[in-house]
PDB file of C-alpha atoms in Angstrom:
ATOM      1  CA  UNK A 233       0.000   0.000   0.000  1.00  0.00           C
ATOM      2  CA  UNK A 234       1.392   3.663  -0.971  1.00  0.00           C
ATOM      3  CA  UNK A 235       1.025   6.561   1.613  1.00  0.00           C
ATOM      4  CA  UNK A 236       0.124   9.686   0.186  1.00  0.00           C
ATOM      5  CA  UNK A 237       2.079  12.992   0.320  1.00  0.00           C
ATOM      6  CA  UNK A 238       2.467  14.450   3.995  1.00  0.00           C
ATOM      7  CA  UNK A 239       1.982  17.994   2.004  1.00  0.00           C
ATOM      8  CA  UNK A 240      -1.431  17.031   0.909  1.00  0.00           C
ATOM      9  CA  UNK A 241      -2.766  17.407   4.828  1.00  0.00           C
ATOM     10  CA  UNK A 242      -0.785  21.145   4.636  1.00  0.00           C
ATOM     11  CA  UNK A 243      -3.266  21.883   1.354  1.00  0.00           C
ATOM     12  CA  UNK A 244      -6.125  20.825   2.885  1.00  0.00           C
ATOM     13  CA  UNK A 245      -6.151  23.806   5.782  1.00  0.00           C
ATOM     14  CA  UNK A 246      -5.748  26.360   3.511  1.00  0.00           C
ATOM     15  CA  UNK A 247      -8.480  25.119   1.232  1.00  0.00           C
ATOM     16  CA  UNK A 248     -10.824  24.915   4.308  1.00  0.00           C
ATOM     17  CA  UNK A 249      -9.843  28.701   5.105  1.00  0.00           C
ATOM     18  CA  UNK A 250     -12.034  29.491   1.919  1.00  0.00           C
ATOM     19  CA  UNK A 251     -14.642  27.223   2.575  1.00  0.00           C
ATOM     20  CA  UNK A 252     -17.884  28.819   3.752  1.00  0.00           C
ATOM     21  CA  UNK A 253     -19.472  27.269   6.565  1.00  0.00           C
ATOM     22  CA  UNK A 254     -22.156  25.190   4.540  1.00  0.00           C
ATOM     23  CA  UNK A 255     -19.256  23.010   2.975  1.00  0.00           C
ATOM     24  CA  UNK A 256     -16.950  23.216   5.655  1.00  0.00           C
ATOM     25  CA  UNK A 257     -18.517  20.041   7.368  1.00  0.00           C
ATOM     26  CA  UNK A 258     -18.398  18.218   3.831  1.00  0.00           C
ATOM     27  CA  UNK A 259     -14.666  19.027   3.364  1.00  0.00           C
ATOM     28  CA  UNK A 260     -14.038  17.486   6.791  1.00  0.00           C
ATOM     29  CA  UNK A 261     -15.773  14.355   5.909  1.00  0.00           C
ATOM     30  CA  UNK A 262     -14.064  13.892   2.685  1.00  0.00           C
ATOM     31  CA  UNK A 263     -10.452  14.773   4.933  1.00  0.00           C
ATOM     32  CA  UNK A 264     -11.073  11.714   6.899  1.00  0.00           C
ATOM     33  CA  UNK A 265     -11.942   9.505   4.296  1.00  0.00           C
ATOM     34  CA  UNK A 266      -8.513  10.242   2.522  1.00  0.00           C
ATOM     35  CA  UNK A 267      -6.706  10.194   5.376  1.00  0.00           C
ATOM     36  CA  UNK A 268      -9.007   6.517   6.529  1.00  0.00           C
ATOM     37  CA  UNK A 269      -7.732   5.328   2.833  1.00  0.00           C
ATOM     38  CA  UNK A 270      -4.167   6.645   3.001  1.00  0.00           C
ATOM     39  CA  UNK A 271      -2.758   5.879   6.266  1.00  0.00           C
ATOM     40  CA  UNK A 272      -1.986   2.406   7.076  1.00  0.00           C
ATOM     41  CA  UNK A 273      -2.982   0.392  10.160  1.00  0.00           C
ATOM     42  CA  UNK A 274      -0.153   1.121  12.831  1.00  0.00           C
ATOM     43  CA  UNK A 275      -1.193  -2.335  14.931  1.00  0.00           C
ATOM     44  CA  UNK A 276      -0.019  -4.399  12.342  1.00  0.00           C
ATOM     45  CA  UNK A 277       3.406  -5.483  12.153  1.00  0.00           C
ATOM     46  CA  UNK A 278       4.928  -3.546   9.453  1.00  0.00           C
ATOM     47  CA  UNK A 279       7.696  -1.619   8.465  1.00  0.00           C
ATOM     48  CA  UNK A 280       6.785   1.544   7.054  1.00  0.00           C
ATOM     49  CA  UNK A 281       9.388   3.752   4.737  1.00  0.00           C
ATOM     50  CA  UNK A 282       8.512   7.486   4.819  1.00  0.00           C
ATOM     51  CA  UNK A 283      10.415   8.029   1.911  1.00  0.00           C
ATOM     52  CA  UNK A 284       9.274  10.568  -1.315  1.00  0.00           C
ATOM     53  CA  UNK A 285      11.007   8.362  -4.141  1.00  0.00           C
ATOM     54  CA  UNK A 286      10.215   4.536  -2.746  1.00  0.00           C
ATOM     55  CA  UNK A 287       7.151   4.394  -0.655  1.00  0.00           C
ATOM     56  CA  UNK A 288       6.573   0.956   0.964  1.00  0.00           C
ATOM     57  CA  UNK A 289       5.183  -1.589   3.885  1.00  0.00           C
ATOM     58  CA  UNK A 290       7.061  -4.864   4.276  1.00  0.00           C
ATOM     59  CA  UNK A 291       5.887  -6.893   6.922  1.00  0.00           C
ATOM     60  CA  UNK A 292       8.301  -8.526   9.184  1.00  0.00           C
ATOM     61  CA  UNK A 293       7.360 -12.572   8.248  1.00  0.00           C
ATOM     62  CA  UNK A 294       7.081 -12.158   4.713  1.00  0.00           C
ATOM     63  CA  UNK A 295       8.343 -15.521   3.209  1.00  0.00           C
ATOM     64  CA  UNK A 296      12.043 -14.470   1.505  1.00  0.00           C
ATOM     65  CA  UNK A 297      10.689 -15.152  -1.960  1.00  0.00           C
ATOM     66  CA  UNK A 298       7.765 -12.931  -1.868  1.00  0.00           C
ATOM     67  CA  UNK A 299       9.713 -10.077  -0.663  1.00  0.00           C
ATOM     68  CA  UNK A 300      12.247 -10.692  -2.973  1.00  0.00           C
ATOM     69  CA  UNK A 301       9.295 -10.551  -5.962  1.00  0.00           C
ATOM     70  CA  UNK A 302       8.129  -7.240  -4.043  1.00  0.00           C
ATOM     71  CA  UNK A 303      11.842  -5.984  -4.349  1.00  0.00           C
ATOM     72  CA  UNK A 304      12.322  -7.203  -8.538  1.00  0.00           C
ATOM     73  CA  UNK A 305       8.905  -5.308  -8.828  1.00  0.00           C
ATOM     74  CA  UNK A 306      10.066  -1.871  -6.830  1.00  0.00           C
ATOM     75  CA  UNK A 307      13.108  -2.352  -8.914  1.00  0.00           C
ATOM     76  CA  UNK A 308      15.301  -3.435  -5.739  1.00  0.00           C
ATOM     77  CA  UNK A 309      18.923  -5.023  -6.150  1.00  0.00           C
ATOM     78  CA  UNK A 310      19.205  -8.627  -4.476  1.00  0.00           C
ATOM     79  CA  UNK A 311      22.473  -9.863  -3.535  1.00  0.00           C
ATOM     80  CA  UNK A 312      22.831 -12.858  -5.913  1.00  0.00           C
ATOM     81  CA  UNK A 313      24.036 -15.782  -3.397  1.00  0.00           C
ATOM     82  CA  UNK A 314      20.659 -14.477  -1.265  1.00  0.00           C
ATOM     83  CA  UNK A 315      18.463 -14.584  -4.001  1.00  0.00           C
ATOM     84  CA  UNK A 316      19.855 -17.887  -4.950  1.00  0.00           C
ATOM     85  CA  UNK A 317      19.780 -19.745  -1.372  1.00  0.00           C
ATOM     86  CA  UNK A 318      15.978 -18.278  -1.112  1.00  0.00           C
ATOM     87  CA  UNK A 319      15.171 -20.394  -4.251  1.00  0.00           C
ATOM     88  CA  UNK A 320      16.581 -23.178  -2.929  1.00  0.00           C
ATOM     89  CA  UNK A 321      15.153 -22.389   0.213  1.00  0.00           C
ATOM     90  CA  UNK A 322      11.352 -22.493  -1.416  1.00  0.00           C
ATOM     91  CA  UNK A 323      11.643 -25.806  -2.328  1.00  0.00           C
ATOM     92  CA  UNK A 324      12.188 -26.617   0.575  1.00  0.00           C
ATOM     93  CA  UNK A 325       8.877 -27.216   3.099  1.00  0.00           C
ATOM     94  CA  UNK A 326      10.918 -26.637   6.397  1.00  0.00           C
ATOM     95  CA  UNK A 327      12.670 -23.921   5.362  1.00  0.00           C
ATOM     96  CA  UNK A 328      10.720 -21.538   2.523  1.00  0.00           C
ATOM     97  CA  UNK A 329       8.994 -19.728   5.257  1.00  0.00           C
ATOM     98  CA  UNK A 330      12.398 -18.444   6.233  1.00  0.00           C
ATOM     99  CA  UNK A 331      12.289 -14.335   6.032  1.00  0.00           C
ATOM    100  CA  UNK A 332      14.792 -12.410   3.936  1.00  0.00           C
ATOM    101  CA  UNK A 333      16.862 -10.931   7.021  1.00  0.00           C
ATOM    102  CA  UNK A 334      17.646 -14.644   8.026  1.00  0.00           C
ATOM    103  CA  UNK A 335      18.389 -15.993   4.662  1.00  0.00           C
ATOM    104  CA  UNK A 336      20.318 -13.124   4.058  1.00  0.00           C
ATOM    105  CA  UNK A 337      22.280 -14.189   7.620  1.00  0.00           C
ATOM    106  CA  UNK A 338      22.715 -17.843   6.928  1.00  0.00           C
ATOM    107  CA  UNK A 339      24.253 -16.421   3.287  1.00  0.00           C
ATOM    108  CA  UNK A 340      26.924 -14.518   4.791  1.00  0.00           C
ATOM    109  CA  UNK A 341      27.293 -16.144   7.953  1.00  0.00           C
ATOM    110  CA  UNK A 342      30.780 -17.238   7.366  1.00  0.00           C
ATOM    111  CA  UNK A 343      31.543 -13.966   6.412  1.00  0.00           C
ATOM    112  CA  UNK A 344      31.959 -14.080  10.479  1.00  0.00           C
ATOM    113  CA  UNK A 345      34.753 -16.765  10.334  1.00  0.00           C
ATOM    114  CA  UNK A 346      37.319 -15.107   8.290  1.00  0.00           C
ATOM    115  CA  UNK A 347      40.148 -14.366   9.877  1.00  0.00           C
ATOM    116  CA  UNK A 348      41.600 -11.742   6.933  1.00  0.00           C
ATOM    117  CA  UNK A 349      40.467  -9.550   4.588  1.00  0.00           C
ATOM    118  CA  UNK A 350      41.818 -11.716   1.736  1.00  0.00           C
ATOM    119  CA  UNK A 351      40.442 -14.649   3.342  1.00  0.00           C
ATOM    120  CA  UNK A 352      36.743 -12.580   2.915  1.00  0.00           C
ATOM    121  CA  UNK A 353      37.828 -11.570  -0.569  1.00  0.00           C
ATOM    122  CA  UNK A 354      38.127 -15.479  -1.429  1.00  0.00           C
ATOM    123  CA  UNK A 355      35.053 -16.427  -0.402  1.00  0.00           C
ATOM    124  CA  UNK A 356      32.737 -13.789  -1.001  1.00  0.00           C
ATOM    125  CA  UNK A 357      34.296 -12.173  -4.651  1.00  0.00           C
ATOM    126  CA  UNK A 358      31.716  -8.874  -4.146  1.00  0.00           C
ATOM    127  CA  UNK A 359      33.915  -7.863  -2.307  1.00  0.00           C
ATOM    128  CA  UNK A 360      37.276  -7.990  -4.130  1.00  0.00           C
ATOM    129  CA  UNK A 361      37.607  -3.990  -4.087  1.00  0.00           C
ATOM    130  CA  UNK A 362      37.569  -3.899  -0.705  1.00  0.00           C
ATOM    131  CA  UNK A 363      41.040  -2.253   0.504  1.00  0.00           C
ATOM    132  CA  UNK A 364      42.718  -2.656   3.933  1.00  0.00           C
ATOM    133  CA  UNK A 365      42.242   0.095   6.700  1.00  0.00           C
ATOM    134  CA  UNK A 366      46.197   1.266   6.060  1.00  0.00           C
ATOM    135  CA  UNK A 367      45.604   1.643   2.207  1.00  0.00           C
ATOM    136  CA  UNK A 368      43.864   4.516   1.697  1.00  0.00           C
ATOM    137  CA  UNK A 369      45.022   8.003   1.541  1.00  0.00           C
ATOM    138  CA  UNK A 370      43.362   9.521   5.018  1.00  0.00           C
ATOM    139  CA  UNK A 371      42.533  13.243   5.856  1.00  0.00           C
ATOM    140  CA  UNK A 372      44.561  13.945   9.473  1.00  0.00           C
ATOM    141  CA  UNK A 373      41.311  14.306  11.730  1.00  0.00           C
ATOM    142  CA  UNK A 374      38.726  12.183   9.975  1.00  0.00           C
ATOM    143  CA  UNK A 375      37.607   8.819  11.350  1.00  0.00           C
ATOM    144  CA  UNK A 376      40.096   6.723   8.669  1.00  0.00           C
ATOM    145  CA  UNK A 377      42.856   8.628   9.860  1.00  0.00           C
ATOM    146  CA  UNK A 378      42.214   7.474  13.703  1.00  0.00           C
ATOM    147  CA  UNK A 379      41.231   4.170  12.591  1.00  0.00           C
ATOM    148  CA  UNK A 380      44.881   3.945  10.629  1.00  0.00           C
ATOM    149  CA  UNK A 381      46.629   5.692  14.007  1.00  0.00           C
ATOM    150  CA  UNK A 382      45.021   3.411  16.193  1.00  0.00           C
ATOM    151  CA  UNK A 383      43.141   6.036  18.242  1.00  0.00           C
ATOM    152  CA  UNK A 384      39.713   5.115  16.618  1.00  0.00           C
ATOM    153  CA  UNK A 385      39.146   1.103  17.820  1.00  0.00           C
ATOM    154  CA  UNK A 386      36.436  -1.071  15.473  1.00  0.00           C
ATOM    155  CA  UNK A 387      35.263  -3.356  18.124  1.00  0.00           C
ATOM    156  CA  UNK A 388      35.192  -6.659  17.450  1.00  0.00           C
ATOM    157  CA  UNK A 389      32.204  -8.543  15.294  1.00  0.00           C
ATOM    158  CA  UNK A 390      33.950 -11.707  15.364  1.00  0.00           C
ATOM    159  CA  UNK A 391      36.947 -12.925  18.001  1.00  0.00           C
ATOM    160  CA  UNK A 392      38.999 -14.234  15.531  1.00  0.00           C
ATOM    161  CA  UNK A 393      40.095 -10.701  13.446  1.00  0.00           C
ATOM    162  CA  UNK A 394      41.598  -7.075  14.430  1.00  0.00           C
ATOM    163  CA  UNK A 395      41.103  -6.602  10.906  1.00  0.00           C
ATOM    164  CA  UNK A 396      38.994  -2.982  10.649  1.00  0.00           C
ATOM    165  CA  UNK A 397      37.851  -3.164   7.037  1.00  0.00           C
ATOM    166  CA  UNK A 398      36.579  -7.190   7.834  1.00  0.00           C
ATOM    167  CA  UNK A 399      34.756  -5.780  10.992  1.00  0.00           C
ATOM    168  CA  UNK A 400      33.005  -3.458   8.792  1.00  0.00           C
ATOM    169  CA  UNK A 401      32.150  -6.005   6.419  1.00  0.00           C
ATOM    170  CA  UNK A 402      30.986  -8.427   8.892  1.00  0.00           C
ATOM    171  CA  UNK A 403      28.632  -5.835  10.763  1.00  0.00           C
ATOM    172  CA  UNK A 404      27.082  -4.730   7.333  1.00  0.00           C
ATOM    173  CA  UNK A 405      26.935  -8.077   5.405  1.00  0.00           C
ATOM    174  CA  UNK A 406      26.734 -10.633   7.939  1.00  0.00           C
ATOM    175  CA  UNK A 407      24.807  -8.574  10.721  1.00  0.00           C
ATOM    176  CA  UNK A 408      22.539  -6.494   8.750  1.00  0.00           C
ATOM    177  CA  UNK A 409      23.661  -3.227  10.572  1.00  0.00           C
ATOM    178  CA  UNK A 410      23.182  -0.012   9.493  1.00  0.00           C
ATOM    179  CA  UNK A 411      25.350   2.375   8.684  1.00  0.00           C
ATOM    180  CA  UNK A 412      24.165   4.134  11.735  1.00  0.00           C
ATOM    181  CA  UNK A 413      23.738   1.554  14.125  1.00  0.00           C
ATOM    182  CA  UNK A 414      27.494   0.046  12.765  1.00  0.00           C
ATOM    183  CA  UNK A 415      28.751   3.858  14.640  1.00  0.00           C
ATOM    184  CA  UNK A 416      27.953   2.773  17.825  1.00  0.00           C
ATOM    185  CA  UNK A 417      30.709  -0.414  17.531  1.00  0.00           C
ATOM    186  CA  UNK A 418      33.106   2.195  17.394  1.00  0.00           C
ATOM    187  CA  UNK A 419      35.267   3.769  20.228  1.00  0.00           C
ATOM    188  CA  UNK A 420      37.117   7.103  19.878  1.00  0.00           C
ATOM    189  CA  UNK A 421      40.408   7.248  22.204  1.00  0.00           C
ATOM    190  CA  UNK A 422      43.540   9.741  22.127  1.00  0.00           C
ATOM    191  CA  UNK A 423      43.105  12.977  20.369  1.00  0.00           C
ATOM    192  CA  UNK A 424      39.630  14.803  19.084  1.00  0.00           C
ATOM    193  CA  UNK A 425      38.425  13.610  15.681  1.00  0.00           C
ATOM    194  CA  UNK A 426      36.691  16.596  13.374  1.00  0.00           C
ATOM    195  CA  UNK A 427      33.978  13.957  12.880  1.00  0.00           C
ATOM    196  CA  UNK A 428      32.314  10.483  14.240  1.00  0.00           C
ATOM    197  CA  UNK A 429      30.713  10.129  10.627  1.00  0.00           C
ATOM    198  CA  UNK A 430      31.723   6.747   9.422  1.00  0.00           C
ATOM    199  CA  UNK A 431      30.172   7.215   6.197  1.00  0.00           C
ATOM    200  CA  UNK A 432      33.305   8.441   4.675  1.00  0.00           C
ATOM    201  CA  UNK A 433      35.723   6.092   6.000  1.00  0.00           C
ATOM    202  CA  UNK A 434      33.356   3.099   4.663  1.00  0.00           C
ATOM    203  CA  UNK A 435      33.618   4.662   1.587  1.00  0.00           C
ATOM    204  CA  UNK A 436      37.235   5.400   0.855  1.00  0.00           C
ATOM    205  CA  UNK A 437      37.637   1.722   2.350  1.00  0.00           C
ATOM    206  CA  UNK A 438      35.344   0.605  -0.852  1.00  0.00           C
ATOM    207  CA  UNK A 439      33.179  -1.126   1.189  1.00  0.00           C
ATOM    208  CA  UNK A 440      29.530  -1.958  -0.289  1.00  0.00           C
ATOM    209  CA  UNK A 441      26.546  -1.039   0.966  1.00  0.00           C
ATOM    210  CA  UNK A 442      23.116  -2.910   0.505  1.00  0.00           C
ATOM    211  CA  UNK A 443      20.851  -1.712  -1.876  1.00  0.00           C
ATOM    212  CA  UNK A 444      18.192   0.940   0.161  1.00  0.00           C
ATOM    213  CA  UNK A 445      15.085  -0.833  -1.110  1.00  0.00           C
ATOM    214  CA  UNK A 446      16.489  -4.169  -0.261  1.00  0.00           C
ATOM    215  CA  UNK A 447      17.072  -2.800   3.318  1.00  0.00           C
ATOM    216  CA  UNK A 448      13.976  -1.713   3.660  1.00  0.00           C
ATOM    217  CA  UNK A 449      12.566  -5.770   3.088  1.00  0.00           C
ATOM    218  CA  UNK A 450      15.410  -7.148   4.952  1.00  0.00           C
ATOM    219  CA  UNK A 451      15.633  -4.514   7.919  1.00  0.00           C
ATOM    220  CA  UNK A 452      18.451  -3.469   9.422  1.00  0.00           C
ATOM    221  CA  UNK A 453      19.459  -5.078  12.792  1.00  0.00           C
ATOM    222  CA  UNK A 454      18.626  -2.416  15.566  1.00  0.00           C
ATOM    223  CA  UNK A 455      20.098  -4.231  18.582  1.00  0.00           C
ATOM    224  CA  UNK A 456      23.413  -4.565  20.030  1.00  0.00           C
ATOM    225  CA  UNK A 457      26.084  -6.937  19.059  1.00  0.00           C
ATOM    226  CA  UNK A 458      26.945  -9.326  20.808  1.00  0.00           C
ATOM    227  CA  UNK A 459      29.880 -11.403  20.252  1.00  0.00           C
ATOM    228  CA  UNK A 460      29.321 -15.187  19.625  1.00  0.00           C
TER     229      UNK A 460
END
């Protein structure tokens, strides 16, 4: 279902300003139906996207197929090995219920056992341009340039790597963190940094991000990590 334009509402009371009183009661009855018909049911559990260009619900238990044939439709970008394991998954009668977010998981769960970039890079060839934290040319003050000092600490996703590009691979791919939520697995230590914005590092470090419709249908994780 597609929510309307939050500007319509702000058209509405200035229309009614020039309403006489005879049609004022009219206008308010047709403002609630529209708003009855446009707004969706909040005690349902779904994920709504306020967004101008991609309006959308996707329901947390959607099967991973049909929100994968929501996504195709909305023009959304699938990570091939997901799309591939939900196929296989469909078939399957124990498993086809499985939602996107956790087929997406199982996918790129040994994304988590990698000890080394390279190691990553072997197994999972999307990310081939992925460069190490010490490659990249780094402004003195921004969040690279503490990561590369040492004074801005990636905490760990998985115990087995101090590697800070992998950690950021492993809390994006294999978590399903935000770009957001990834900030808050990151300490700041020694001197003052211009910025905590991480977008910038992730993407002088090449690292991918998911498509933003697929995100959407696979929802980002929004609790802490934990280390398994």
């Amino acid at each position: 279902m597609e929510i309307g334009a939050i500007q319509t509402f702000r058209q509405y009371a200035l229309l009614k300003s020039n309403l006489s009183d005879g049609y004022q009661n009219k206008f308010m009855q047709l403002k609630a139906r529209i708003q009855t018909a446009l707004m969706p049911d909040l005690s349902k559990d779904c994920f709504v996207s306020f967004n101008a260009a991609r309006k959308s619900i996707y329901t947390k238990t959607d099967p991973a197929m049909q929100s994968i044939e929501t996504l195709k439709l909305r023009g959304g970008k699938i990570p091939k090995r997901v799309e591939e394991l939900a196929i296989e998954y469909a078939k399957d009668e124990m498993l086809k219920n499985l939602t996107l977010a956790e087929v997406h998981k199982i996918a790129y769960s040994d994304l988590k056992k990698c000890k080394t970039l390279d190691e990553a890079k072997e197994m999972f060839p999307e990310f081939e341009a992925v460069l190490p934290a010490d490659k990249p040319a780094a402004r003195k003050g921004s969040v690279l340039y503490g990561i590369q000092q040492g004074e801005v600490i990636v905490d760990s996703c998985s115990k087995d790597t101090d590697d800070a590009s992998l950690k950021l691979l492993q809390y994006i791919w294999a978590d399903l963190y935000s770009l957001a939520n990834v900030s808050r697995f990151v300490r700041y230590t020694g001197k003052y940094y211009s910025t905590h914005e991480m977008a910038p590092a992730i993407k002088s470090l090449k690292i991918p991000l998911l498509d933003y419709e697929y995100a959407q249908a696979a929802k980002f994780e929004k609790g802490h990590h934990k280390n398994g």
